[in-house]
Amino acid sequence: MIDLHTAATPNGHKVSIALEELGLPYALKVLNLTEGEQRHPDFLKINPNGRIPAIVDHEADGFAVFESGACLIYLAEKTGRLMPTDAKGRSRVLQWLMFQMGGIGPMMGQANVFFRYFPEKIPAAIDRYQGECKRLFRVLDGHLADHEYLAGDYSIADIANWAWVRTHRWSGVEADDLPPHKRWRDAIRARPAVQRGIEQPASKVDLSRDGDAAAQRFSVEARRLMETGQSLQAGKGAA
């Protein structure tokens, strides 16, 4: 049995999708981020960085893994699925996984901050991050024009990138004008395990579409979470 410590975010859904695809039994441990449960001492023993997701594999003497990309690699290697074992095939998957970890995720995250969460709108910052998101989407689109999936067969690289890019409207970035990109998104969304995975846990708001009252409330909660985290970090630095 695997414990999945998570919340309804793209990074969290990467791991729940992978667990569903692999058919591994797992127990969902949902953390309330706005209440700061990710900073509780018990969770910090699992992930010293105080971020979701993290997994604990009870079949491996309670081995803990944090960072979403590391969780995906661990699960793929544990099962021998969703990532080739030959050096070149494995490398292709890891390259596109790192593309998400170093590019898609951080850039969309910053677009969300400046476009959705900051009370003060800073056009230069919004343009910078939305523009970089679009550039990265075009990189995906160009590759997917000649490939069904990112790295040969469907893999953890597709799961990781899809979990983020499906929320492109939340970041204020158009992606439906990129046909291969849209074809790939739609194909992954149609997978039953993916549909189950994004409900583990379900989000309070549909991040794949734009604004309503629930979206406004979600933005306020996210802003409060950012402000709380910043104040706590400042306090630690002064101690």
PDB file of C-alpha atoms in Angstrom:
ATOM      1  CA  MET A   1       0.000   0.000   0.000  1.00  0.00           C
ATOM      2  CA  ILE A   2       1.152   3.519  -0.815  1.00  0.00           C
ATOM      3  CA  ASP A   3       0.108   6.633   1.081  1.00  0.00           C
ATOM      4  CA  LEU A   4      -0.340   9.628  -1.207  1.00  0.00           C
ATOM      5  CA  HIS A   5      -0.061  12.930   0.645  1.00  0.00           C
ATOM      6  CA  THR A   6      -1.533  15.436  -1.755  1.00  0.00           C
ATOM      7  CA  ALA A   7      -3.947  18.227  -2.632  1.00  0.00           C
ATOM      8  CA  ALA A   8      -5.928  19.211  -5.720  1.00  0.00           C
ATOM      9  CA  THR A   9      -3.122  20.833  -7.699  1.00  0.00           C
ATOM     10  CA  PRO A  10      -1.436  19.933 -11.004  1.00  0.00           C
ATOM     11  CA  ASN A  11       1.578  18.545  -9.149  1.00  0.00           C
ATOM     12  CA  GLY A  12      -0.648  16.486  -6.897  1.00  0.00           C
ATOM     13  CA  HIS A  13      -2.672  15.154  -9.798  1.00  0.00           C
ATOM     14  CA  LYS A  14       0.460  13.989 -11.606  1.00  0.00           C
ATOM     15  CA  VAL A  15       0.978  11.336  -8.964  1.00  0.00           C
ATOM     16  CA  SER A  16      -2.665  10.334  -8.497  1.00  0.00           C
ATOM     17  CA  ILE A  17      -2.957   9.851 -12.280  1.00  0.00           C
ATOM     18  CA  ALA A  18       0.165   7.677 -12.306  1.00  0.00           C
ATOM     19  CA  LEU A  19      -1.130   5.567  -9.425  1.00  0.00           C
ATOM     20  CA  GLU A  20      -4.435   5.086 -11.231  1.00  0.00           C
ATOM     21  CA  GLU A  21      -2.702   4.202 -14.502  1.00  0.00           C
ATOM     22  CA  LEU A  22      -0.496   1.674 -12.734  1.00  0.00           C
ATOM     23  CA  GLY A  23      -3.363   0.190 -10.744  1.00  0.00           C
ATOM     24  CA  LEU A  24      -1.420   0.434  -7.489  1.00  0.00           C
ATOM     25  CA  PRO A  25      -3.421   0.434  -4.253  1.00  0.00           C
ATOM     26  CA  TYR A  26      -3.046   3.697  -2.403  1.00  0.00           C
ATOM     27  CA  ALA A  27      -4.526   5.629   0.491  1.00  0.00           C
ATOM     28  CA  LEU A  28      -5.355   9.258  -0.167  1.00  0.00           C
ATOM     29  CA  LYS A  29      -4.093  11.651   2.512  1.00  0.00           C
ATOM     30  CA  VAL A  30      -5.414  15.091   1.549  1.00  0.00           C
ATOM     31  CA  LEU A  31      -3.658  18.061   3.137  1.00  0.00           C
ATOM     32  CA  ASN A  32      -5.481  21.343   3.710  1.00  0.00           C
ATOM     33  CA  LEU A  33      -2.913  23.777   2.343  1.00  0.00           C
ATOM     34  CA  THR A  34      -4.767  26.902   3.445  1.00  0.00           C
ATOM     35  CA  GLU A  35      -4.662  25.585   7.020  1.00  0.00           C
ATOM     36  CA  GLY A  36      -0.924  24.942   6.744  1.00  0.00           C
ATOM     37  CA  GLU A  37      -1.101  21.176   7.187  1.00  0.00           C
ATOM     38  CA  GLN A  38       1.876  20.818   4.820  1.00  0.00           C
ATOM     39  CA  ARG A  39       3.997  22.448   7.542  1.00  0.00           C
ATOM     40  CA  HIS A  40       2.977  20.090  10.343  1.00  0.00           C
ATOM     41  CA  PRO A  41       5.948  18.232  11.883  1.00  0.00           C
ATOM     42  CA  ASP A  42       4.585  14.808  10.898  1.00  0.00           C
ATOM     43  CA  PHE A  43       4.471  15.788   7.234  1.00  0.00           C
ATOM     44  CA  LEU A  44       7.859  17.520   7.361  1.00  0.00           C
ATOM     45  CA  LYS A  45       9.334  14.139   8.327  1.00  0.00           C
ATOM     46  CA  ILE A  46       8.099  12.897   4.934  1.00  0.00           C
ATOM     47  CA  ASN A  47       8.981  16.021   2.960  1.00  0.00           C
ATOM     48  CA  PRO A  48      11.313  18.480   4.699  1.00  0.00           C
ATOM     49  CA  ASN A  49      10.356  21.082   2.074  1.00  0.00           C
ATOM     50  CA  GLY A  50       6.718  21.085   3.208  1.00  0.00           C
ATOM     51  CA  ARG A  51       5.192  20.694  -0.252  1.00  0.00           C
ATOM     52  CA  ILE A  52       2.816  18.214  -1.827  1.00  0.00           C
ATOM     53  CA  PRO A  53       2.796  15.621  -3.240  1.00  0.00           C
ATOM     54  CA  ALA A  54       4.744  12.999  -1.368  1.00  0.00           C
ATOM     55  CA  ILE A  55       4.328   9.244  -1.165  1.00  0.00           C
ATOM     56  CA  VAL A  56       5.160   6.641   1.464  1.00  0.00           C
ATOM     57  CA  ASP A  57       5.612   3.087   0.169  1.00  0.00           C
ATOM     58  CA  HIS A  58       4.726   0.656   2.954  1.00  0.00           C
ATOM     59  CA  GLU A  59       5.831  -2.253   0.779  1.00  0.00           C
ATOM     60  CA  ALA A  60       9.348  -0.794   0.978  1.00  0.00           C
ATOM     61  CA  ASP A  61       9.604  -0.335   4.748  1.00  0.00           C
ATOM     62  CA  GLY A  62       7.806   2.993   4.720  1.00  0.00           C
ATOM     63  CA  PHE A  63      10.128   4.569   2.158  1.00  0.00           C
ATOM     64  CA  ALA A  64       9.176   8.209   1.551  1.00  0.00           C
ATOM     65  CA  VAL A  65       9.557  10.070  -1.741  1.00  0.00           C
ATOM     66  CA  PHE A  66       8.942  13.774  -2.233  1.00  0.00           C
ATOM     67  CA  GLU A  67       8.950  16.019  -5.320  1.00  0.00           C
ATOM     68  CA  SER A  68       6.352  15.100  -7.927  1.00  0.00           C
ATOM     69  CA  GLY A  69       8.864  14.163 -10.617  1.00  0.00           C
ATOM     70  CA  ALA A  70      10.773  11.925  -8.201  1.00  0.00           C
ATOM     71  CA  CYS A  71       7.497  10.255  -7.221  1.00  0.00           C
ATOM     72  CA  LEU A  72       6.702   9.540 -10.871  1.00  0.00           C
ATOM     73  CA  ILE A  73      10.139   8.055 -11.533  1.00  0.00           C
ATOM     74  CA  TYR A  74       9.937   5.919  -8.393  1.00  0.00           C
ATOM     75  CA  LEU A  75       6.528   4.532  -9.328  1.00  0.00           C
ATOM     76  CA  ALA A  76       7.588   3.842 -12.924  1.00  0.00           C
ATOM     77  CA  GLU A  77      10.738   2.037 -11.816  1.00  0.00           C
ATOM     78  CA  LYS A  78       8.878   0.137  -9.090  1.00  0.00           C
ATOM     79  CA  THR A  79       6.427  -1.295 -11.611  1.00  0.00           C
ATOM     80  CA  GLY A  80       8.497  -1.358 -14.801  1.00  0.00           C
ATOM     81  CA  ARG A  81       5.768   0.618 -16.572  1.00  0.00           C
ATOM     82  CA  LEU A  82       5.244   4.130 -17.997  1.00  0.00           C
ATOM     83  CA  MET A  83       8.978   4.464 -18.673  1.00  0.00           C
ATOM     84  CA  PRO A  84      11.279   2.315 -20.826  1.00  0.00           C
ATOM     85  CA  THR A  85      14.158   0.496 -19.180  1.00  0.00           C
ATOM     86  CA  ASP A  86      16.667   0.921 -22.019  1.00  0.00           C
ATOM     87  CA  ALA A  87      19.026   3.875 -21.643  1.00  0.00           C
ATOM     88  CA  LYS A  88      17.847   5.878 -24.657  1.00  0.00           C
ATOM     89  CA  GLY A  89      14.141   5.304 -24.066  1.00  0.00           C
ATOM     90  CA  ARG A  90      14.470   6.171 -20.387  1.00  0.00           C
ATOM     91  CA  SER A  91      16.427   9.297 -21.237  1.00  0.00           C
ATOM     92  CA  ARG A  92      13.762  10.500 -23.690  1.00  0.00           C
ATOM     93  CA  VAL A  93      11.102  10.213 -21.004  1.00  0.00           C
ATOM     94  CA  LEU A  94      13.273  11.966 -18.424  1.00  0.00           C
ATOM     95  CA  GLN A  95      14.087  14.790 -20.839  1.00  0.00           C
ATOM     96  CA  TRP A  96      10.415  15.622 -21.322  1.00  0.00           C
ATOM     97  CA  LEU A  97       9.734  15.135 -17.616  1.00  0.00           C
ATOM     98  CA  MET A  98      12.474  17.662 -16.821  1.00  0.00           C
ATOM     99  CA  PHE A  99      10.994  19.964 -19.470  1.00  0.00           C
ATOM    100  CA  GLN A 100       7.836  20.062 -17.366  1.00  0.00           C
ATOM    101  CA  MET A 101       9.637  20.292 -14.030  1.00  0.00           C
ATOM    102  CA  GLY A 102      11.956  23.084 -15.119  1.00  0.00           C
ATOM    103  CA  GLY A 103       9.734  24.925 -17.612  1.00  0.00           C
ATOM    104  CA  ILE A 104       6.024  24.230 -17.907  1.00  0.00           C
ATOM    105  CA  GLY A 105       5.355  23.964 -14.171  1.00  0.00           C
ATOM    106  CA  PRO A 106       7.339  26.979 -12.937  1.00  0.00           C
ATOM    107  CA  MET A 107       6.245  29.244 -15.788  1.00  0.00           C
ATOM    108  CA  MET A 108       2.555  28.367 -15.511  1.00  0.00           C
ATOM    109  CA  GLY A 109       2.833  28.685 -11.749  1.00  0.00           C
ATOM    110  CA  GLN A 110       4.204  32.212 -12.068  1.00  0.00           C
ATOM    111  CA  ALA A 111       1.573  33.087 -14.673  1.00  0.00           C
ATOM    112  CA  ASN A 112      -1.061  31.973 -12.167  1.00  0.00           C
ATOM    113  CA  VAL A 113       0.476  34.129  -9.454  1.00  0.00           C
ATOM    114  CA  PHE A 114       0.576  37.326 -11.481  1.00  0.00           C
ATOM    115  CA  PHE A 115      -2.553  36.750 -13.576  1.00  0.00           C
ATOM    116  CA  ARG A 116      -4.811  35.293 -10.866  1.00  0.00           C
ATOM    117  CA  TYR A 117      -3.544  35.746  -7.355  1.00  0.00           C
ATOM    118  CA  PHE A 118      -1.659  39.013  -6.878  1.00  0.00           C
ATOM    119  CA  PRO A 119      -4.101  41.790  -5.929  1.00  0.00           C
ATOM    120  CA  GLU A 120      -1.980  44.257  -7.920  1.00  0.00           C
ATOM    121  CA  LYS A 121      -1.883  43.534 -11.654  1.00  0.00           C
ATOM    122  CA  ILE A 122       1.602  44.029 -13.113  1.00  0.00           C
ATOM    123  CA  PRO A 123       1.234  43.874 -16.920  1.00  0.00           C
ATOM    124  CA  ALA A 124       4.938  43.344 -17.614  1.00  0.00           C
ATOM    125  CA  ALA A 125       5.067  40.320 -15.294  1.00  0.00           C
ATOM    126  CA  ILE A 126       1.836  38.871 -16.675  1.00  0.00           C
ATOM    127  CA  ASP A 127       3.045  39.292 -20.258  1.00  0.00           C
ATOM    128  CA  ARG A 128       6.432  37.785 -19.448  1.00  0.00           C
ATOM    129  CA  TYR A 129       5.101  34.586 -17.890  1.00  0.00           C
ATOM    130  CA  GLN A 130       2.151  34.093 -20.216  1.00  0.00           C
ATOM    131  CA  GLY A 131       4.486  34.635 -23.168  1.00  0.00           C
ATOM    132  CA  GLU A 132       6.944  32.050 -21.895  1.00  0.00           C
ATOM    133  CA  CYS A 133       4.100  29.586 -21.315  1.00  0.00           C
ATOM    134  CA  LYS A 134       2.991  30.058 -24.911  1.00  0.00           C
ATOM    135  CA  ARG A 135       6.535  29.522 -26.149  1.00  0.00           C
ATOM    136  CA  LEU A 136       6.760  26.264 -24.211  1.00  0.00           C
ATOM    137  CA  PHE A 137       3.359  25.188 -25.545  1.00  0.00           C
ATOM    138  CA  ARG A 138       4.690  25.739 -29.072  1.00  0.00           C
ATOM    139  CA  VAL A 139       7.681  23.525 -28.260  1.00  0.00           C
ATOM    140  CA  LEU A 140       5.267  20.759 -27.252  1.00  0.00           C
ATOM    141  CA  ASP A 141       3.121  21.411 -30.302  1.00  0.00           C
ATOM    142  CA  GLY A 142       6.068  21.188 -32.691  1.00  0.00           C
ATOM    143  CA  HIS A 143       7.187  17.884 -31.217  1.00  0.00           C
ATOM    144  CA  LEU A 144       3.675  16.431 -31.090  1.00  0.00           C
ATOM    145  CA  ALA A 145       3.137  17.238 -34.757  1.00  0.00           C
ATOM    146  CA  ASP A 146       5.303  14.187 -35.518  1.00  0.00           C
ATOM    147  CA  HIS A 147       4.777  12.100 -32.381  1.00  0.00           C
ATOM    148  CA  GLU A 148       1.675  10.626 -30.789  1.00  0.00           C
ATOM    149  CA  TYR A 149       3.154  11.032 -27.321  1.00  0.00           C
ATOM    150  CA  LEU A 150       6.148  12.913 -25.982  1.00  0.00           C
ATOM    151  CA  ALA A 151       8.637  10.054 -25.675  1.00  0.00           C
ATOM    152  CA  GLY A 152       7.536   7.028 -27.643  1.00  0.00           C
ATOM    153  CA  ASP A 153       4.699   5.271 -25.834  1.00  0.00           C
ATOM    154  CA  TYR A 154       2.481   7.013 -23.285  1.00  0.00           C
ATOM    155  CA  SER A 155       4.637   7.666 -20.213  1.00  0.00           C
ATOM    156  CA  ILE A 156       5.145   9.650 -17.034  1.00  0.00           C
ATOM    157  CA  ALA A 157       6.373  12.481 -19.269  1.00  0.00           C
ATOM    158  CA  ASP A 158       2.904  12.801 -20.796  1.00  0.00           C
ATOM    159  CA  ILE A 159       1.253  12.602 -17.380  1.00  0.00           C
ATOM    160  CA  ALA A 160       3.463  15.317 -15.902  1.00  0.00           C
ATOM    161  CA  ASN A 161       3.067  17.777 -18.773  1.00  0.00           C
ATOM    162  CA  TRP A 162      -0.646  17.122 -19.259  1.00  0.00           C
ATOM    163  CA  ALA A 163      -1.490  17.680 -15.598  1.00  0.00           C
ATOM    164  CA  TRP A 164      -0.265  21.246 -15.999  1.00  0.00           C
ATOM    165  CA  VAL A 165      -1.158  22.218 -19.564  1.00  0.00           C
ATOM    166  CA  ARG A 166      -4.771  21.093 -19.162  1.00  0.00           C
ATOM    167  CA  THR A 167      -5.129  24.167 -16.899  1.00  0.00           C
ATOM    168  CA  HIS A 168      -3.880  26.616 -19.541  1.00  0.00           C
ATOM    169  CA  ARG A 169      -7.014  28.774 -19.334  1.00  0.00           C
ATOM    170  CA  TRP A 170      -6.414  29.316 -15.623  1.00  0.00           C
ATOM    171  CA  SER A 171      -3.023  30.765 -16.553  1.00  0.00           C
ATOM    172  CA  GLY A 172      -4.672  32.970 -19.190  1.00  0.00           C
ATOM    173  CA  VAL A 173      -2.876  31.246 -22.066  1.00  0.00           C
ATOM    174  CA  GLU A 174      -4.622  30.062 -25.236  1.00  0.00           C
ATOM    175  CA  ALA A 175      -3.695  26.567 -26.414  1.00  0.00           C
ATOM    176  CA  ASP A 176      -6.595  25.457 -28.595  1.00  0.00           C
ATOM    177  CA  ASP A 177      -4.935  27.199 -31.557  1.00  0.00           C
ATOM    178  CA  LEU A 178      -2.208  24.524 -31.503  1.00  0.00           C
ATOM    179  CA  PRO A 179      -3.811  21.450 -33.178  1.00  0.00           C
ATOM    180  CA  PRO A 180      -1.263  18.729 -32.275  1.00  0.00           C
ATOM    181  CA  HIS A 181      -1.150  20.051 -28.716  1.00  0.00           C
ATOM    182  CA  LYS A 182      -4.953  19.917 -28.494  1.00  0.00           C
ATOM    183  CA  ARG A 183      -5.094  16.431 -30.056  1.00  0.00           C
ATOM    184  CA  TRP A 184      -2.653  15.166 -27.434  1.00  0.00           C
ATOM    185  CA  ARG A 185      -4.509  16.874 -24.562  1.00  0.00           C
ATOM    186  CA  ASP A 186      -7.837  15.424 -25.663  1.00  0.00           C
ATOM    187  CA  ALA A 187      -6.411  11.916 -26.104  1.00  0.00           C
ATOM    188  CA  ILE A 188      -4.985  11.886 -22.588  1.00  0.00           C
ATOM    189  CA  ARG A 189      -8.105  13.378 -21.047  1.00  0.00           C
ATOM    190  CA  ALA A 190     -10.132  10.499 -22.544  1.00  0.00           C
ATOM    191  CA  ARG A 191      -8.164   7.884 -20.599  1.00  0.00           C
ATOM    192  CA  PRO A 192     -10.284   6.428 -17.754  1.00  0.00           C
ATOM    193  CA  ALA A 193      -7.344   6.369 -15.324  1.00  0.00           C
ATOM    194  CA  VAL A 194      -6.662  10.040 -16.017  1.00  0.00           C
ATOM    195  CA  GLN A 195     -10.284  10.913 -15.364  1.00  0.00           C
ATOM    196  CA  ARG A 196     -10.106   9.075 -12.049  1.00  0.00           C
ATOM    197  CA  GLY A 197      -6.759  10.605 -11.167  1.00  0.00           C
ATOM    198  CA  ILE A 198      -7.855  14.231 -11.438  1.00  0.00           C
ATOM    199  CA  GLU A 199     -10.622  13.494  -8.951  1.00  0.00           C
ATOM    200  CA  GLN A 200      -8.127  12.300  -6.320  1.00  0.00           C
ATOM    201  CA  PRO A 201      -8.790  14.736  -4.821  1.00  0.00           C
ATOM    202  CA  ALA A 202     -11.273  16.805  -6.790  1.00  0.00           C
ATOM    203  CA  SER A 203     -10.556  20.506  -7.102  1.00  0.00           C
ATOM    204  CA  LYS A 204     -12.869  23.134  -5.670  1.00  0.00           C
ATOM    205  CA  VAL A 205     -12.845  24.816  -9.074  1.00  0.00           C
ATOM    206  CA  ASP A 206     -12.424  23.565 -12.626  1.00  0.00           C
ATOM    207  CA  LEU A 207      -8.970  24.891 -13.542  1.00  0.00           C
ATOM    208  CA  SER A 208      -9.512  23.924 -17.174  1.00  0.00           C
ATOM    209  CA  ARG A 209     -12.042  26.719 -17.682  1.00  0.00           C
ATOM    210  CA  ASP A 210     -12.377  30.355 -16.690  1.00  0.00           C
ATOM    211  CA  GLY A 211     -14.109  32.461 -14.170  1.00  0.00           C
ATOM    212  CA  ASP A 212     -17.104  32.129 -11.946  1.00  0.00           C
ATOM    213  CA  ALA A 213     -17.786  32.770  -8.259  1.00  0.00           C
ATOM    214  CA  ALA A 214     -15.998  29.563  -7.253  1.00  0.00           C
ATOM    215  CA  ALA A 215     -12.943  30.650  -9.231  1.00  0.00           C
ATOM    216  CA  GLN A 216     -12.898  33.972  -7.399  1.00  0.00           C
ATOM    217  CA  ARG A 217     -13.038  32.232  -4.025  1.00  0.00           C
ATOM    218  CA  PHE A 218     -10.280  29.861  -5.075  1.00  0.00           C
ATOM    219  CA  SER A 219      -8.087  32.808  -6.091  1.00  0.00           C
ATOM    220  CA  VAL A 220      -8.622  34.477  -2.731  1.00  0.00           C
ATOM    221  CA  GLU A 221      -7.642  31.268  -0.913  1.00  0.00           C
ATOM    222  CA  ALA A 222      -4.535  30.898  -3.079  1.00  0.00           C
ATOM    223  CA  ARG A 223      -3.537  34.513  -2.389  1.00  0.00           C
ATOM    224  CA  ARG A 224      -3.974  33.941   1.340  1.00  0.00           C
ATOM    225  CA  LEU A 225      -1.854  30.802   1.128  1.00  0.00           C
ATOM    226  CA  MET A 226       0.938  32.707  -0.629  1.00  0.00           C
ATOM    227  CA  GLU A 227       0.831  35.520   1.909  1.00  0.00           C
ATOM    228  CA  THR A 228       0.849  33.083   4.833  1.00  0.00           C
ATOM    229  CA  GLY A 229       3.772  31.158   3.387  1.00  0.00           C
ATOM    230  CA  GLN A 230       5.757  34.333   2.784  1.00  0.00           C
ATOM    231  CA  SER A 231       5.159  35.616   6.294  1.00  0.00           C
ATOM    232  CA  LEU A 232       6.194  32.276   7.831  1.00  0.00           C
ATOM    233  CA  GLN A 233       9.363  32.160   5.748  1.00  0.00           C
ATOM    234  CA  ALA A 234      10.192  35.724   6.739  1.00  0.00           C
ATOM    235  CA  GLY A 235       9.699  34.808  10.374  1.00  0.00           C
ATOM    236  CA  LYS A 236      12.037  31.824  10.078  1.00  0.00           C
ATOM    237  CA  GLY A 237      14.682  33.968   8.456  1.00  0.00           C
ATOM    238  CA  ALA A 238      14.542  36.485  11.294  1.00  0.00           C
ATOM    239  CA  ALA A 239      14.785  33.838  14.012  1.00  0.00           C
TER     240      ALA A 239
END
